XYZ file of C-alpha atoms in Angstrom:
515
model
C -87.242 -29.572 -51.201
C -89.098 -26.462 -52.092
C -87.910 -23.356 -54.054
C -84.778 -21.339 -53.192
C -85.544 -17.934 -51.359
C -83.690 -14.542 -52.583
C -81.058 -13.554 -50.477
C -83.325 -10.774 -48.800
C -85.488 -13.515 -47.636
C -82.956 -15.470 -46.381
C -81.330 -12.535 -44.333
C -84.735 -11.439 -42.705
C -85.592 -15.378 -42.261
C -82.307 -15.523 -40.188
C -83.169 -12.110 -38.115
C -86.315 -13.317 -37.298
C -85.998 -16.901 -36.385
C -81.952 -16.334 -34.430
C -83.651 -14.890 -31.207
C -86.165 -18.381 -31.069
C -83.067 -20.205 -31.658
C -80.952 -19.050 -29.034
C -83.205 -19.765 -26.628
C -84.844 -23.305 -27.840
C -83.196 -26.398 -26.692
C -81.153 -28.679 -28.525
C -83.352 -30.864 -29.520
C -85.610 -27.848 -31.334
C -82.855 -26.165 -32.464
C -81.713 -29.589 -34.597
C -85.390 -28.697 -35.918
C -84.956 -24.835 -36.888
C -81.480 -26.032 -38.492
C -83.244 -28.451 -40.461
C -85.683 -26.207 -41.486
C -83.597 -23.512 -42.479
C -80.897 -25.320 -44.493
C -83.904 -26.660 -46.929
C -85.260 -22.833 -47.582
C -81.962 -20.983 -47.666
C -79.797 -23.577 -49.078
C -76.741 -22.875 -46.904
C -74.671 -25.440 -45.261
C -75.446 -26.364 -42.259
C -72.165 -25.246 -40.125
C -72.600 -21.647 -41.989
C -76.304 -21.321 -40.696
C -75.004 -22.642 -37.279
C -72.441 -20.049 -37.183
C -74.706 -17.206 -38.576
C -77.592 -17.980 -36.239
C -74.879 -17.920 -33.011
C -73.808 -14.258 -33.609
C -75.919 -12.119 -31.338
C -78.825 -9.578 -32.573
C -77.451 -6.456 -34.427
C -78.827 -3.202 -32.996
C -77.590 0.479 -32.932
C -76.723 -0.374 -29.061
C -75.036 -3.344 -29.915
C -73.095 -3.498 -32.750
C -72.219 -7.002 -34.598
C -68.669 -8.045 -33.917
C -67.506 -9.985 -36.939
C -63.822 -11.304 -37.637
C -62.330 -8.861 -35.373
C -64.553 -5.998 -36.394
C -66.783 -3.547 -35.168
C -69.141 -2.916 -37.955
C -67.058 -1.815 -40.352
C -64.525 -0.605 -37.911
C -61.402 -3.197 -36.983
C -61.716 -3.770 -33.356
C -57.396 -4.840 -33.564
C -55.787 -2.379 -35.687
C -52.126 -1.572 -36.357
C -51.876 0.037 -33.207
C -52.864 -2.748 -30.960
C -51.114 -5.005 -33.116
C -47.655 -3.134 -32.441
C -48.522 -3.242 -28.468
C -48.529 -7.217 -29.036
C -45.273 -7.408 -30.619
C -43.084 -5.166 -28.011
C -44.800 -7.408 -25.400
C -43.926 -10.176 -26.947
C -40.002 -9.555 -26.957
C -40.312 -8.070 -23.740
C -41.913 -11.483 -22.327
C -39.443 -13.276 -24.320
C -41.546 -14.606 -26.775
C -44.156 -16.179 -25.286
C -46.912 -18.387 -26.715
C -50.164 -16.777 -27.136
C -51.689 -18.441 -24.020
C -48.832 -17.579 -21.219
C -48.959 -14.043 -23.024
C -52.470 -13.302 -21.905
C -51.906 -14.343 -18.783
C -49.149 -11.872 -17.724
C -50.148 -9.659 -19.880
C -51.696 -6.684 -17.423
C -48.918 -7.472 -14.868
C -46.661 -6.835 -18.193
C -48.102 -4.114 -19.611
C -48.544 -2.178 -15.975
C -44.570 -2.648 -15.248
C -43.482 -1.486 -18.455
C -45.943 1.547 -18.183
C -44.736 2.443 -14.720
C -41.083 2.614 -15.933
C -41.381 4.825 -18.764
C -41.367 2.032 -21.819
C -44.732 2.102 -23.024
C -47.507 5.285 -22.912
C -50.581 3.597 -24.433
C -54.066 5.768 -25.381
C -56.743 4.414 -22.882
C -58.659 2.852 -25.588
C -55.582 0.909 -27.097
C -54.618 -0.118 -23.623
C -58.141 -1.656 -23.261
C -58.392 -3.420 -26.304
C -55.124 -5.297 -25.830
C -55.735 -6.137 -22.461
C -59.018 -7.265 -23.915
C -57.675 -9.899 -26.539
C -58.143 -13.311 -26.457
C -55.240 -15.922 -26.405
C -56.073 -16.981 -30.251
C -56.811 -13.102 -31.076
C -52.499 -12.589 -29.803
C -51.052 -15.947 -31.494
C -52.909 -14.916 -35.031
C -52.307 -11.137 -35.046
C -48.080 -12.332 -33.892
C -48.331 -15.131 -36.976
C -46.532 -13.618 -39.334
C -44.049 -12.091 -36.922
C -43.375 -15.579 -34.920
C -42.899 -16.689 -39.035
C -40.400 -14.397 -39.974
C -38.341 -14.403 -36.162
C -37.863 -18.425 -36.683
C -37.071 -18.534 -40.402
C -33.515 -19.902 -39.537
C -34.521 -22.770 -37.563
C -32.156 -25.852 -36.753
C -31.732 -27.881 -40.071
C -33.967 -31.213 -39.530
C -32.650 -34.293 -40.960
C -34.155 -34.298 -44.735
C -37.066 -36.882 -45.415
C -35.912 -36.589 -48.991
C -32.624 -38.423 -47.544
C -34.792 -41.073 -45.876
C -36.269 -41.585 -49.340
C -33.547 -41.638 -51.569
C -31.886 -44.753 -48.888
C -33.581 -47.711 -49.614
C -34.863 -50.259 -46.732
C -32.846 -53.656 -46.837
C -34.113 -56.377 -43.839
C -32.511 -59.396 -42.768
C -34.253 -61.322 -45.490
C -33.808 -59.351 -48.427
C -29.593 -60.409 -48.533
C -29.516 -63.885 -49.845
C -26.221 -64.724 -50.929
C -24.252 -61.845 -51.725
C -20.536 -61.603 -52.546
C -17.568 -60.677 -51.091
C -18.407 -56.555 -50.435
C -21.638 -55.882 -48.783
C -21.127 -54.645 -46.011
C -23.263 -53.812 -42.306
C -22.092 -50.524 -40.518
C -22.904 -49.594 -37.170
C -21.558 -47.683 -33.348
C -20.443 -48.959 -30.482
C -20.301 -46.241 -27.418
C -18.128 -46.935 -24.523
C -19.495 -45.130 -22.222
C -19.580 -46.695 -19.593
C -22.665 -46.397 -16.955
C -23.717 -43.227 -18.347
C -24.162 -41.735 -22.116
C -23.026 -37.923 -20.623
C -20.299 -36.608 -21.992
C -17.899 -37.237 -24.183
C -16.516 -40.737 -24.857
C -15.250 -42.738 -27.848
C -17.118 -44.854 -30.187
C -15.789 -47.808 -32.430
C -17.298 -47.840 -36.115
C -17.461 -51.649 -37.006
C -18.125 -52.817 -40.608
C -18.882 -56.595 -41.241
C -19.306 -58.108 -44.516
C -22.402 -60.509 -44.947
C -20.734 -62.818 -47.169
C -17.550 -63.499 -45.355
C -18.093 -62.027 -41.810
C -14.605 -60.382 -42.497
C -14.815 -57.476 -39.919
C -12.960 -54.036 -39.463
C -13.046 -51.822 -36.970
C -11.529 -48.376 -35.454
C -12.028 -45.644 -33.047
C -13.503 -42.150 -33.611
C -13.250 -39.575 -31.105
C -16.860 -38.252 -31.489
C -20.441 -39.202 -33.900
C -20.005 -37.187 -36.955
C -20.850 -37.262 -39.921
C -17.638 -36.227 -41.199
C -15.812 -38.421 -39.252
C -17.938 -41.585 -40.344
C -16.816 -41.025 -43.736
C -13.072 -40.826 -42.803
C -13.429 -43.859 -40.574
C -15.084 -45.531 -44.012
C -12.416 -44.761 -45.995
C -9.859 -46.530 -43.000
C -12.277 -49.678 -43.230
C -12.365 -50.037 -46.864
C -8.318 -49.925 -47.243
C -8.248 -52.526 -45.120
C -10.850 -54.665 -46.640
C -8.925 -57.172 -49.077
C -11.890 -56.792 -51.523
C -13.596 -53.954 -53.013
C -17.184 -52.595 -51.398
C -20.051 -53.062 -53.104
C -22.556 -51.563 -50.928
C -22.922 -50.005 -46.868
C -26.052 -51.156 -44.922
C -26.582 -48.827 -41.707
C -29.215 -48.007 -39.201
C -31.091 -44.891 -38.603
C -28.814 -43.224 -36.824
C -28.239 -39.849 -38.014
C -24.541 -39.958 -38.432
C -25.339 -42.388 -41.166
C -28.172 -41.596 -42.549
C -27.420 -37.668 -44.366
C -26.376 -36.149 -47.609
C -22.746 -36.245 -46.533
C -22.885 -40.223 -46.510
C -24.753 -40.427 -49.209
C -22.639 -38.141 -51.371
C -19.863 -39.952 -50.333
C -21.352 -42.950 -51.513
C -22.912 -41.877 -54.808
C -19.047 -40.834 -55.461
C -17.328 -44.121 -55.099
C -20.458 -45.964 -56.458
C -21.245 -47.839 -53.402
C -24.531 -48.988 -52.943
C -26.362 -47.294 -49.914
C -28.832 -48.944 -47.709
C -30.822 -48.764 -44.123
C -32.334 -51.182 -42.195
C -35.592 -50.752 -40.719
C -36.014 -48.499 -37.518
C -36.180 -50.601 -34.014
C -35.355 -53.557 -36.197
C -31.846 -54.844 -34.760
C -32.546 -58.508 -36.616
C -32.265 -56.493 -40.054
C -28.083 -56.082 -39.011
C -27.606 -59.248 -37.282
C -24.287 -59.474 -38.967
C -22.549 -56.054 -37.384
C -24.908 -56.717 -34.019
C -23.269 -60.029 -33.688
C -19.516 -58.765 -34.063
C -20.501 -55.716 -31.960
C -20.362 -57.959 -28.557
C -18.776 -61.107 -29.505
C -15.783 -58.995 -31.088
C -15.684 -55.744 -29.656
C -17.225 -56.178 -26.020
C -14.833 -59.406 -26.098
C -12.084 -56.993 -26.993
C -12.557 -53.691 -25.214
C -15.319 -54.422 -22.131
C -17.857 -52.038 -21.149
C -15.516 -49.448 -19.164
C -15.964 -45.847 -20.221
C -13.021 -44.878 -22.590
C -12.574 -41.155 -23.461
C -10.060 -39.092 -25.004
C -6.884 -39.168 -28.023
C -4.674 -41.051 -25.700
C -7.193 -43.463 -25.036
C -8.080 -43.242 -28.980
C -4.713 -43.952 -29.064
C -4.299 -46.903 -27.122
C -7.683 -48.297 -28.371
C -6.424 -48.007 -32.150
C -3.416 -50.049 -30.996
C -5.649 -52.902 -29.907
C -7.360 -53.008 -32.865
C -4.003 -53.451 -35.691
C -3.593 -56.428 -33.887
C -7.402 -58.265 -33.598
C -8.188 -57.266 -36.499
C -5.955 -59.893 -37.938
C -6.173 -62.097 -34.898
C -10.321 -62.020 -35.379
C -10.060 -62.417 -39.590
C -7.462 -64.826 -40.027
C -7.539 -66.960 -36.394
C -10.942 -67.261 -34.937
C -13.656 -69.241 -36.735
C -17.364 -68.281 -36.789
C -20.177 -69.732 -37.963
C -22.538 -68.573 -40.090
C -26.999 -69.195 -40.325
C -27.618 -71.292 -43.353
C -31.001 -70.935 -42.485
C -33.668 -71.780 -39.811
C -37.344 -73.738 -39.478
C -39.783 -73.111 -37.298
C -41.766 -76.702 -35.747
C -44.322 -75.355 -33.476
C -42.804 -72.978 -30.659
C -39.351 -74.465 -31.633
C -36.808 -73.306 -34.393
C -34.535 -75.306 -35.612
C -31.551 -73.281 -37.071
C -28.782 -74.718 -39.849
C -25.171 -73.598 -39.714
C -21.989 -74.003 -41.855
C -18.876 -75.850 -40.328
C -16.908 -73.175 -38.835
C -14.386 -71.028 -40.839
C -12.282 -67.766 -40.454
C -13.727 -65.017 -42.665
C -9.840 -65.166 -44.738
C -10.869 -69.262 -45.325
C -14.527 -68.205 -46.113
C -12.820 -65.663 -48.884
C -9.991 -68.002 -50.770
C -13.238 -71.084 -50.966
C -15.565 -68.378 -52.646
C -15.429 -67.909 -56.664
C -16.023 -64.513 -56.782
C -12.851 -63.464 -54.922
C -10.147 -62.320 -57.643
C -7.040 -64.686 -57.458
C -4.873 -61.855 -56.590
C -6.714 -60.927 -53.334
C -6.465 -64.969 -52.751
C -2.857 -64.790 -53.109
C -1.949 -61.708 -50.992
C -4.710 -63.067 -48.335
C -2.385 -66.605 -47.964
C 0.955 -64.187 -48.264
C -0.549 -62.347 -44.779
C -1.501 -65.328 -43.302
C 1.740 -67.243 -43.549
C 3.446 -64.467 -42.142
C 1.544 -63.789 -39.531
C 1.965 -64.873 -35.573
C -0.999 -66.184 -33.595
C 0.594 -65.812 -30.203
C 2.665 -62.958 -31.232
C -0.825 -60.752 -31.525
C -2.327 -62.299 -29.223
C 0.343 -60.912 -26.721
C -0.248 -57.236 -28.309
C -3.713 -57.667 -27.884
C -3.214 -58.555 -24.050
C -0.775 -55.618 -24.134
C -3.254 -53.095 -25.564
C -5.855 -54.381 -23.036
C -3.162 -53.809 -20.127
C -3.147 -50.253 -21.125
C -6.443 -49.932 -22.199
C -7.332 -51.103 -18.288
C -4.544 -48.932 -16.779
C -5.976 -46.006 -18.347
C -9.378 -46.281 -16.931
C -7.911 -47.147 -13.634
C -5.514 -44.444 -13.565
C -2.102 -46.707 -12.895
C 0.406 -45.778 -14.222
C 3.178 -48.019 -12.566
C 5.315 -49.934 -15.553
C 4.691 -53.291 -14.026
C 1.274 -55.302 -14.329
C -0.497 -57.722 -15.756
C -0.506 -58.406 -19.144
C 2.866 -56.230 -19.395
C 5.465 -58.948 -19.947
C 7.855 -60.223 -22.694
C 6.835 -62.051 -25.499
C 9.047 -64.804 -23.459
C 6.998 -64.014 -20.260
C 3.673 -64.462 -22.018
C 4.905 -67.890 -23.714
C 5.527 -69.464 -20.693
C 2.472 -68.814 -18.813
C 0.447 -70.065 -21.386
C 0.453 -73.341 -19.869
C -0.975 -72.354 -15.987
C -2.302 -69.445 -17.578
C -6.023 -70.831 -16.644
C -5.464 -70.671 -13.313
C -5.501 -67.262 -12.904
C -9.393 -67.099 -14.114
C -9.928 -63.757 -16.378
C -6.642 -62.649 -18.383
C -8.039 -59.858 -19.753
C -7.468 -56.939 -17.995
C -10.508 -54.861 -19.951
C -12.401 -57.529 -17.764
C -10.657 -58.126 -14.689
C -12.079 -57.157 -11.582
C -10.200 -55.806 -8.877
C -10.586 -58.294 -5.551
C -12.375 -56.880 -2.709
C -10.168 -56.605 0.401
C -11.132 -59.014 3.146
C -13.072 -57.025 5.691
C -10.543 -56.792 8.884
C -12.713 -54.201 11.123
C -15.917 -54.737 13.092
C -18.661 -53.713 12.007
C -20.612 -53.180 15.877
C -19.670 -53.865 19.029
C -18.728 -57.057 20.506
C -21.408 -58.601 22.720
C -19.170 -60.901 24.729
C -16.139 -58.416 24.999
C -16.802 -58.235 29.136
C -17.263 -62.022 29.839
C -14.923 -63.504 27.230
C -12.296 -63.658 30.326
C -15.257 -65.925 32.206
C -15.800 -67.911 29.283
C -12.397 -68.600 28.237
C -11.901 -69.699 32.297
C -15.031 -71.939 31.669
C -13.342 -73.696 28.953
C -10.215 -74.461 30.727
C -12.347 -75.581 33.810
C -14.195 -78.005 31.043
C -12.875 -78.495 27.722
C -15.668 -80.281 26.336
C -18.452 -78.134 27.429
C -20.398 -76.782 24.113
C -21.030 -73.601 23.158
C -24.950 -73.787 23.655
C -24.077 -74.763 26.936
C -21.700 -71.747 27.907
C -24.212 -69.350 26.431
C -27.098 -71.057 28.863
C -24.838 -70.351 31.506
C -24.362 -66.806 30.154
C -28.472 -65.899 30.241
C -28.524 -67.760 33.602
C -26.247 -65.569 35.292
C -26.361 -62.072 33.175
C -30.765 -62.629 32.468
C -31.771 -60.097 29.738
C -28.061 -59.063 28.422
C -27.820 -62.094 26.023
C -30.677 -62.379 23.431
C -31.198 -65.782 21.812
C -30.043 -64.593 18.299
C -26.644 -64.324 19.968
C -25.924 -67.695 20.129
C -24.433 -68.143 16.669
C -21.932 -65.394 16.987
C -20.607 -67.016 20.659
C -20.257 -70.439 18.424
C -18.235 -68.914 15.465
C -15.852 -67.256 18.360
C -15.733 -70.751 20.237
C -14.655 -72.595 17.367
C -11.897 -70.017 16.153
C -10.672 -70.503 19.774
C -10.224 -73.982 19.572
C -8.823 -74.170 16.411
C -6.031 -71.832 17.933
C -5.479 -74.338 20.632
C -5.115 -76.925 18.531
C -3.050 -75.718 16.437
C -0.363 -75.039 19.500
C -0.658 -78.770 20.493
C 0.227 -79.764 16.958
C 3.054 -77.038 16.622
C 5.089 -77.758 19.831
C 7.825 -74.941 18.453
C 4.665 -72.477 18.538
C 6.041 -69.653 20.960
C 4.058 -69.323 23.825
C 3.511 -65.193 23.555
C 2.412 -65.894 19.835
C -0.011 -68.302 21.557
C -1.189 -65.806 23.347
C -1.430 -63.419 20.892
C -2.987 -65.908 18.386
C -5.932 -65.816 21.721
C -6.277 -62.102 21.953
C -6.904 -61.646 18.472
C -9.615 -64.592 18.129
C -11.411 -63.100 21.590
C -10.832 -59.398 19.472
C -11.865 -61.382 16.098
C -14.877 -60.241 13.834
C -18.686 -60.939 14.422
């Protein structure tokens, strides 16, 4: 590379060679670029950008950064034209803004709002789209300085990430927090959500209802869960859901020196312990009907005093030891089965006083006796959604009642009434018109005439005499009717005290039965 020209140089070198390069193609332009970034030194998007502004001349003045030589082409003036459009569009983006603009500038002018100097009027109108959005920056800045508070990343960082693997074998304490919406069909609205808490160790599980997702009312419903835990909590584990995952939480938690963790996002396997309870406890408990509400909250809390202690003191789980993958197979490794409150008075860390109180509450407490609250609750639970409110129903009887069903209980399929379905009504009505409603007279006289004469037969006889009427698909329907018909007649040859005008009623209706 040769010596550096002065600046002078480099300036007339420039005047000279920008006309050539304007019109040369690419491929000789690449050239002149080449050439001139070797004698003036400049890099090579500056000489690119100084060789693409047109040719300065006393006719046609350089137009540099919104300048006219050393005149601003968008001054104050233009700049305050900009802004009262802009309210008066409603804050549009730069873009839409130039689009309406004459329309918008015209109707304000014709109604008295804006009186603009000729030359003003044509330099706004003349604008570009990224001239308007960077001469409205700094307004646009200082109209949205109160935007809606975000959800701090500083939060995100100060909760560490705990997966599924990271646990091990923690004591009695750590527990895995999460929602469960019944809402039915459809999130809209407003419905009631259950805040579950399930400790690793034990699988001991608490749970109760909150009227909306809050962050304030998360904490309350913590404070609920951990009076009822029979050991103290040593740390929370939550998703990313923003009811959990803010300062108010995490205050809370800093304060009663609980640790504070979050499982991955879109990783559900990271809380398989809460996941697990959410639908083999709760869905078990509740069903998926939409539940909305403080007498529903009501009714729901109800439910839950009693299987809590049904779920934690009389329903074994079992819990992953661990698993082994052979090929596409995996072979998983459980303990024998235990209640969380047995899985708590075999484990060392539990204080003896929490072991005491823990066989205390179990000795006193009544399998069948909650289980009959909790098919109470559900009653009510079901009533509400349907909207009975009659005092008799299912899952509404005695203790006494309840006891002696027990037995043939079974037989009635689902008991619980979160889950029952109501039975469809047996369809009584036709659906189209009977085909055979003009000749059933004949046919019935045909059968009398010939008892044993089939139904494929008759409808033969049918086509034969009526040709067209009677389409082949038809056949089926005239053997259903046949066969009702003779099952009628049957029955009054068995039944000889069978009143003869209920016979023939019992005829009417199977020649007016449904196709």
């Amino acid at each position: 590379m040769g010596k550096k020209v002065s600046s002078q140089t480099r300036r007339e070198l420039l005047e000279a060679v920008r006309r050539r390069y304007c019109e040369s193609s690419k491929m000789d332009k690449a050239g002149i670029l080449n050439e001139l970034v070797a004698l003036t030194g400049y890099h090579r998007k500056h000489v690119v950008r100084l060789l693409g502004q047109p040719v300065c001349s006393s006719e046609a003045p350089a137009v540099r950064d919104g300048c006219v030589g050393n005149r601003r082409l968008y001054d104050e003036a233009v700049r305050e034209v900009l802004i009262v459009t802009w309210e008066a569009s409603d804050r549009m983006c730069g873009k839409r803004l130039k689009a309406i603009l004459p329309e918008l500038v015209e109707a304000m002018e014709r109604h008295g709002h804006l009186r603009l100097d000729a030359e003003v009027r044509r330099r706004v109108l003349r604008a570009s789209a990224a001239t308007i959005d960077r001469l409205l920056k700094p307004v646009r800045q200082g109209a949205h300085s109160h935007r809606k508070r975000r959800r701090s990343v500083k939060v995100n960082k100060d909760i560490p990430v705990r997966t599924f693997a990271d646990w091990g074998q923690p004591e009695p304490g750590c527990l895995e927090i999460d929602f469960v919406l019944h809402s039915g069909m459809s999130v809209a609205g407003s419905f009631l959500y259950t805040l579950v808490a399930t400790d690793v160790c034990s699988g001991w599980t608490e749970f109760v209802p909150l009227l909306a997702r809050e962050q304030a009312l998360v904490v309350v419903g913590l404070e609920v869960l951990f009076r009822q835990m029979p050991f103290p909590v040593r740390g929370v584990n939550s998703d990313n859901d923003s009811a959990f995952i803010n300062d108010t939480l995490l205050a809370f938690c800093r304060e009663h020196q609980i640790a504070f963790t979050r499982s991955r996002a879109y990783h559900k396997n990271d809380q398989a312990w809460v996941e697990q309870k959410n639908g083999g406890v709760i869905r078990r408990l509740v069903g998926y009907d939409r539940l909305s509400g403080v007498v529903a909250g009501q009714a729901l809390a109800h439910l839950y005093q009693a299987a809590r202690l049904h779920v934690n003191h009389f329903q074994p789980s079992f819990k992953l030891l661990g698993k082994e993958r052979k090929g596409a197979k995996i072979r998983r490794a459980y303990e024998p089965p235990a209640t969380p409150c047995e899985r708590l008075l075999r484990h060392p860390a539990v204080d003896d006083n929490v072991k005491a109180k823990l066989r205390s509450q179990r000795a006193e407490l009544d399998p069948v006796k909650l289980l009959h609250s909790i098919r109470q609750s559900q009653a009510a639970l079901a009533a509400l959604v349907a909207g009975d409110s009659s005092p008799q129903g299912p899952g509404r009887e005695s203790l006494d009642q309840f006891l002696s069903q027990l037995p043939q209980l079974w037989r009635s399929g689902e008991v619980r009434s979160t889950h029952r379905r109501p039975s469809p009504n047996p369809r009584r009505w036709r659906t189209r018109r009977d085909p055979f409603e003009t000749v059933w007279t004949d046919v019935l006289r045909w059968l009398q005439e010939s008892p044993d004469i089939t139904a494929k037969e008759l409808f033969e006889h049918l086509q034969q005499e009526q040709p067209g009427r009677f389409p082949d698909g038809q056949l089926r329907t005239l053997q259903r009717r046949i066969r009702e018909w003779r099952q009628v007649m049957a029955k009054t040859l068995v039944y000889s005290c069978t009143d003869e005008n209920n016979q023939i009623a019992d005829i009417q209706v199977v020649g007016a039965g449904s196709v």
